[in-house]
């Protein structure tokens, strides 16, 4: 692989992984804030408004980080991936521009009102503004996922003789069967992140005996929303998604599962280290025939291994793809277990007596971020060596006149900038958490 | 169809420059006109309520280009690689200056972000002008339709002409931003912003005169456009009337009228540029035939038609939010209002 292409790929990977640390929280958190506001409006209990105000403060910092790290993503299609913009702009230009018109204006307008307008608007309109803000973030996620889904499974297009890709049906692009599983999977993943973050901060307050009433509310909210979200991430959305990959990207599927040889009655690999040089899996821990059953509902169904496909179609980084997929699935399973147990304890009104469970909830905080990131890395590495699956190779999408030196210059610039941003972000978040969900000193409009 | 999209893109850019222009201009004068802690908080608050929504117009301008002229996006973004990366860093700096400043209540913290906000706003204004200067001057497109512009030197982004364009834009946006602050504030801050507007207003007139003369020398296409379509002279005339009215109204302390006149000036300046370049969007400084036009850079027709079908209805709620938000945030800003 040549240096310039590597630099462009790493440039995009670094900036998007960093960027998605923020929207994955805000999309879910906007929903939870809207729930708190609605509950506050219904019960007239100020505890919900105090909680909502606290989370809006954390939301605002995360949203600002999402905006400032998101704009470079939009630019990079032109700066670093001009081949892609030139050939596929007819399709991805549509979805990305739709995000601007249908989501960004909505989000930015109502964020200002949510942040600055609680008194100006009054409780009803302010609650409505939080709902519209949540809708805005979800619409935004829809168009971005639609763009990615088209790259994973292109539909609704025609390839012109000069290599450009023309839009045939926007409806087909927006109802892409791939998108129908990927979008709910993504949004639910975001809800898992937000729920676990809310529960974790709540657990922290409970353990520190700071703001105990709010702490317990956060834990209940986080577990209550997190458990159904974690289940739905796995089934049906994750399950359908895996079947889509098995059907439409069988090479990626084989690599994800660490299958080098074609098997009838394929085993499900739990742990093991892929050895791409010797084409085998070291130290495998497997459950017999389960992979065949999960994929085809038949215990002895055939699943093709990597060897069945030409090498130039293999994803370049099979071990990383394999690990990311297993990390995502493994953590997803753990979330269901932990949140399920917490929910049972909550239901029997024993959760807050079981300190060990509160500790576990608190330490769960980083893991949904890891799971969501690993999931996206799986999707993106699995699509390789294609940029648009089956149509445009990644190497043909990069800007040919932007040298590796120039790409590295801006990559290092972003690394420096984002390091500084991370320090500031953590400082501010810690300050906000220290301050905690304290009621407004002045009487509020509610 | 291509021309419709050219107009849509020009419209998005114009709205962006009018709206975010006052944020940037406010940033330029921030350190000079806002002296006390509460005055600085007032300016940041005024900008803080709207900058994000205003910046979306820039993204949507990018979206319009991506949808309608993907070749233009690909060519210009990869060709202007380094300046665009720096533009991104400046946009980040500006956003953080606004969003992080009020998060901690400590003198050094706020002072630091005041400088970051002001510096990145000023450089952004300069950059936007330099970018426009580059588009008017044209870029050295090779026979394969691509280019890669160094920052300076032969065929570079910065030369005498583009720097002059950058300074002109900075003066015009400073004028615009100072008038907006005068509109949104009271007392000493308002007086000082009117004074800043006075200097920036006359600076704009002087720089604009120089830039116009140089433009006629550097881009001959413009003269032929005006002689072929004499009605096009209307645009620069309205622009001149706009800046004249803005200066006259500022002297009478009619802040709203001055700000609106300044908006009209910016709008008609940009329309003048768009009109005089058409059908070019990125002229070539080597062989004029290589320049990117609305025709050779357009996406296939089916996509343009489809995008128009959702773009127009999509703009209806955008205008509705805009009106709603601006009505909610209308009137003078005070630093002690509620907020998170």
Short mmCIF file of C-alpha atoms in Angstrom, two decimals, chain B residues 86-340:
data_model
loop_
_atom_site.label_atom_id
_atom_site.label_comp_id
_atom_site.label_asym_id
_atom_site.label_seq_id
_atom_site.Cartn_x
_atom_site.Cartn_y
_atom_site.Cartn_z
CA UNK B 86 -6.13 25.56 8.40
CA UNK B 87 -9.63 26.91 7.86
CA UNK B 88 -10.91 23.87 9.78
CA UNK B 89 -8.55 24.55 12.66
CA UNK B 90 -9.67 28.16 12.76
CA UNK B 91 -13.34 27.16 12.74
CA UNK B 92 -12.53 24.85 15.66
CA UNK B 93 -10.75 27.64 17.51
CA UNK B 94 -13.62 30.04 16.98
CA UNK B 95 -16.22 27.52 18.13
CA UNK B 96 -14.27 26.57 21.25
CA UNK B 97 -13.62 30.20 22.09
CA UNK B 98 -17.38 30.71 22.23
CA UNK B 99 -18.44 27.41 23.75
CA UNK B 100 -15.68 26.86 26.32
CA UNK B 101 -15.23 30.44 27.50
CA UNK B 102 -18.20 30.54 29.83
CA UNK B 103 -17.67 27.03 31.21
CA UNK B 104 -15.30 28.11 33.96
CA UNK B 105 -15.49 31.35 35.88
CA UNK B 106 -11.84 32.32 36.10
CA UNK B 107 -10.11 35.41 34.70
CA UNK B 108 -7.23 33.60 32.97
CA UNK B 109 -9.55 31.02 31.45
CA UNK B 110 -11.90 33.61 29.93
CA UNK B 111 -9.01 35.87 28.83
CA UNK B 112 -7.41 32.93 26.99
CA UNK B 113 -10.59 32.06 25.11
CA UNK B 114 -11.29 35.71 24.32
CA UNK B 115 -7.99 35.85 22.46
CA UNK B 116 -8.58 32.51 20.71
CA UNK B 117 -12.09 33.61 19.67
CA UNK B 118 -10.93 36.99 18.40
CA UNK B 119 -7.84 35.73 16.62
CA UNK B 120 -9.57 32.86 14.84
CA UNK B 121 -12.53 35.07 13.87
CA UNK B 122 -10.19 37.64 12.33
CA UNK B 123 -8.16 35.03 10.47
CA UNK B 124 -11.36 33.34 9.25
CA UNK B 125 -12.59 36.63 7.80
CA UNK B 126 -9.22 37.08 6.11
CA UNK B 127 -9.29 33.50 4.82
CA UNK B 128 -12.75 33.85 3.34
CA UNK B 129 -11.60 36.93 1.45
CA UNK B 130 -8.43 35.20 0.26
CA UNK B 131 -10.54 32.25 -0.89
CA UNK B 132 -12.83 34.54 -2.86
CA UNK B 133 -9.76 36.27 -4.31
CA UNK B 134 -8.41 32.91 -5.45
CA UNK B 135 -11.67 32.00 -7.12
CA UNK B 136 -11.83 35.34 -8.96
CA UNK B 137 -8.18 35.18 -10.01
CA UNK B 138 -8.43 31.55 -11.05
CA UNK B 139 -6.10 28.65 -10.32
CA UNK B 140 -3.47 26.95 -12.50
CA UNK B 141 -5.58 24.00 -13.67
CA UNK B 142 -3.57 21.30 -15.42
CA UNK B 143 -4.83 19.54 -18.52
CA UNK B 144 -6.31 16.74 -16.35
CA UNK B 145 -8.44 19.41 -14.66
CA UNK B 146 -6.66 19.33 -11.30
CA UNK B 147 -4.27 21.60 -9.44
CA UNK B 148 -2.47 21.73 -6.15
CA UNK B 149 -1.94 25.18 -4.73
CA UNK B 150 0.98 25.88 -2.42
CA UNK B 151 0.39 28.48 0.27
CA UNK B 152 2.61 31.08 -1.42
CA UNK B 153 5.02 31.37 -4.34
CA UNK B 154 4.12 30.69 -7.95
CA UNK B 155 0.44 29.77 -8.28
CA UNK B 156 0.11 30.03 -4.51
CA UNK B 157 -2.93 30.84 -2.46
CA UNK B 158 -1.43 34.05 -1.11
CA UNK B 159 -0.33 36.77 -3.49
CA UNK B 160 -0.75 40.53 -3.56
CA UNK B 161 -4.20 40.37 -5.06
CA UNK B 162 -5.65 37.65 -2.84
CA UNK B 163 -4.24 39.29 0.30
CA UNK B 164 -5.89 42.54 -0.75
CA UNK B 165 -9.15 40.63 -1.22
CA UNK B 166 -8.66 39.12 2.23
CA UNK B 167 -8.12 42.52 3.85
CA UNK B 168 -11.16 43.91 2.07
CA UNK B 169 -13.31 41.06 3.37
CA UNK B 170 -11.92 41.51 6.88
CA UNK B 171 -12.76 45.22 6.82
CA UNK B 172 -16.25 44.60 5.42
CA UNK B 173 -17.06 41.89 7.97
CA UNK B 174 -15.58 43.94 10.82
CA UNK B 175 -17.86 46.79 9.79
CA UNK B 176 -20.81 44.40 9.61
CA UNK B 177 -20.02 42.79 12.98
CA UNK B 178 -19.48 46.11 14.74
CA UNK B 179 -22.86 47.35 13.47
CA UNK B 180 -24.46 44.16 14.76
CA UNK B 181 -22.92 44.55 18.23
CA UNK B 182 -24.15 48.15 18.26
CA UNK B 183 -27.61 46.81 17.49
CA UNK B 184 -27.51 44.15 20.21
CA UNK B 185 -26.01 46.15 23.08
CA UNK B 186 -26.31 49.37 25.05
CA UNK B 187 -24.11 51.90 26.83
CA UNK B 188 -20.33 52.15 26.45
CA UNK B 189 -20.10 48.92 24.50
CA UNK B 190 -22.55 50.26 21.96
CA UNK B 191 -20.68 53.57 21.65
CA UNK B 192 -17.37 51.82 21.12
CA UNK B 193 -18.78 49.43 18.55
CA UNK B 194 -20.20 52.37 16.59
CA UNK B 195 -16.73 53.93 16.61
CA UNK B 196 -15.19 50.66 15.42
CA UNK B 197 -17.82 50.54 12.67
CA UNK B 198 -16.81 54.03 11.60
CA UNK B 199 -13.17 53.06 11.00
CA UNK B 200 -14.03 49.71 9.45
CA UNK B 201 -16.65 51.31 7.17
CA UNK B 202 -14.23 53.81 5.65
CA UNK B 203 -11.53 51.13 5.51
CA UNK B 204 -13.92 48.94 3.53
CA UNK B 205 -14.59 51.71 1.01
CA UNK B 206 -10.88 52.38 0.45
CA UNK B 207 -9.87 48.71 0.18
CA UNK B 208 -12.82 47.89 -2.03
CA UNK B 209 -11.83 50.59 -4.47
CA UNK B 210 -8.29 49.20 -4.74
CA UNK B 211 -9.54 45.61 -4.99
CA UNK B 212 -12.03 46.50 -7.74
CA UNK B 213 -9.36 48.16 -9.87
CA UNK B 214 -7.00 45.21 -9.45
CA UNK B 215 -9.79 42.72 -10.21
CA UNK B 216 -10.41 44.30 -13.61
CA UNK B 217 -6.75 43.85 -14.47
CA UNK B 218 -6.50 40.27 -13.28
CA UNK B 219 -9.77 38.75 -14.58
CA UNK B 220 -10.69 40.01 -18.06
CA UNK B 221 -13.73 37.71 -18.20
CA UNK B 222 -15.52 40.09 -15.83
CA UNK B 223 -15.49 43.05 -18.22
CA UNK B 224 -16.89 40.98 -21.05
CA UNK B 225 -19.70 39.75 -18.78
CA UNK B 226 -20.72 43.30 -17.94
CA UNK B 227 -20.51 44.56 -21.52
CA UNK B 228 -22.56 41.59 -22.73
CA UNK B 229 -25.20 42.09 -20.04
CA UNK B 230 -25.30 45.79 -19.10
CA UNK B 231 -28.20 45.19 -16.68
CA UNK B 232 -25.63 43.43 -14.48
CA UNK B 233 -24.32 46.87 -13.48
CA UNK B 234 -27.33 47.04 -11.22
CA UNK B 235 -25.68 44.64 -8.71
CA UNK B 236 -22.53 46.67 -7.97
CA UNK B 237 -24.62 49.85 -7.90
CA UNK B 238 -26.92 48.42 -5.22
CA UNK B 239 -23.85 47.27 -3.30
CA UNK B 240 -22.40 50.79 -3.41
CA UNK B 241 -25.74 52.19 -2.28
CA UNK B 242 -25.69 49.63 0.54
CA UNK B 243 -22.33 50.62 1.99
CA UNK B 244 -23.20 54.31 1.55
CA UNK B 245 -26.49 53.88 3.40
CA UNK B 246 -24.79 51.85 6.12
CA UNK B 247 -22.30 54.64 6.76
CA UNK B 248 -24.99 57.34 6.67
CA UNK B 249 -27.30 55.41 9.03
CA UNK B 250 -24.49 54.65 11.45
CA UNK B 251 -23.80 58.40 11.69
CA UNK B 252 -27.46 58.93 12.62
CA UNK B 253 -27.20 56.09 15.18
CA UNK B 254 -29.90 54.14 13.43
CA UNK B 255 -28.30 50.79 14.16
CA UNK B 256 -30.90 48.51 12.63
CA UNK B 257 -31.00 50.36 9.33
CA UNK B 258 -27.19 50.50 9.23
CA UNK B 259 -26.93 46.76 9.84
CA UNK B 260 -29.52 45.93 7.20
CA UNK B 261 -27.79 48.22 4.69
CA UNK B 262 -24.50 46.50 5.45
CA UNK B 263 -26.19 43.12 4.87
CA UNK B 264 -27.46 44.38 1.51
CA UNK B 265 -23.95 45.57 0.67
CA UNK B 266 -22.44 42.13 1.42
CA UNK B 267 -25.20 40.33 -0.46
CA UNK B 268 -24.89 42.45 -3.58
CA UNK B 269 -21.10 42.33 -3.54
CA UNK B 270 -21.28 38.54 -3.60
CA UNK B 271 -23.99 38.60 -6.25
CA UNK B 272 -21.76 40.89 -8.29
CA UNK B 273 -18.89 38.42 -8.03
CA UNK B 274 -21.15 35.45 -8.87
CA UNK B 275 -22.68 37.32 -11.82
CA UNK B 276 -19.32 38.41 -13.20
CA UNK B 277 -17.78 34.95 -13.00
CA UNK B 278 -20.74 33.01 -14.40
CA UNK B 279 -20.66 30.47 -16.03
CA UNK B 280 -17.26 29.90 -14.42
CA UNK B 281 -17.08 28.65 -10.85
CA UNK B 282 -13.34 28.09 -10.78
CA UNK B 283 -11.61 29.87 -13.66
CA UNK B 284 -8.26 28.67 -14.90
CA UNK B 285 -5.29 31.03 -14.77
CA UNK B 286 -3.53 28.97 -17.44
CA UNK B 287 -5.87 28.13 -20.31
CA UNK B 288 -9.39 29.63 -19.90
CA UNK B 289 -10.90 26.57 -21.59
CA UNK B 290 -9.82 24.41 -18.63
CA UNK B 291 -11.87 26.43 -16.15
CA UNK B 292 -14.66 24.68 -14.28
CA UNK B 293 -18.07 25.94 -15.32
CA UNK B 294 -21.58 25.22 -14.13
CA UNK B 295 -21.87 22.85 -17.09
CA UNK B 296 -18.71 20.78 -17.02
CA UNK B 297 -18.63 20.39 -13.23
CA UNK B 298 -22.30 19.48 -12.75
CA UNK B 299 -23.53 16.13 -11.48
CA UNK B 300 -25.65 14.04 -13.88
CA UNK B 301 -29.00 15.72 -14.58
CA UNK B 302 -31.22 13.17 -12.82
CA UNK B 303 -29.52 13.84 -9.51
CA UNK B 304 -29.85 17.60 -9.89
CA UNK B 305 -33.57 17.29 -10.53
CA UNK B 306 -34.11 14.94 -7.58
CA UNK B 307 -32.14 17.18 -5.25
CA UNK B 308 -34.19 20.20 -6.25
CA UNK B 309 -37.36 18.29 -5.31
CA UNK B 310 -36.27 17.99 -1.69
CA UNK B 311 -34.09 21.06 -1.38
CA UNK B 312 -36.86 23.60 -1.98
CA UNK B 313 -39.39 22.08 0.48
CA UNK B 314 -36.50 21.43 2.87
CA UNK B 315 -35.77 25.14 3.03
CA UNK B 316 -39.30 25.95 4.27
CA UNK B 317 -38.80 24.67 7.84
CA UNK B 318 -35.29 26.15 7.79
CA UNK B 319 -36.76 29.59 7.25
CA UNK B 320 -39.41 28.87 9.90
CA UNK B 321 -36.80 27.94 12.56
CA UNK B 322 -34.76 30.94 11.57
CA UNK B 323 -37.67 33.33 12.07
CA UNK B 324 -38.74 31.63 15.32
CA UNK B 325 -35.26 31.60 16.87
CA UNK B 326 -34.53 35.17 15.85
CA UNK B 327 -37.80 36.38 17.31
CA UNK B 328 -37.08 34.57 20.57
CA UNK B 329 -33.60 36.07 20.77
CA UNK B 330 -34.55 39.52 19.43
CA UNK B 331 -33.59 42.64 21.34
CA UNK B 332 -30.63 43.71 23.44
CA UNK B 333 -28.41 41.15 25.12
CA UNK B 334 -27.54 41.34 28.79
CA UNK B 335 -24.73 39.34 30.33
CA UNK B 336 -26.76 38.31 33.37
CA UNK B 337 -29.45 36.34 31.58
CA UNK B 338 -30.13 32.70 32.27
CA UNK B 339 -28.48 29.88 30.41
CA UNK B 340 -26.42 26.81 31.06
#
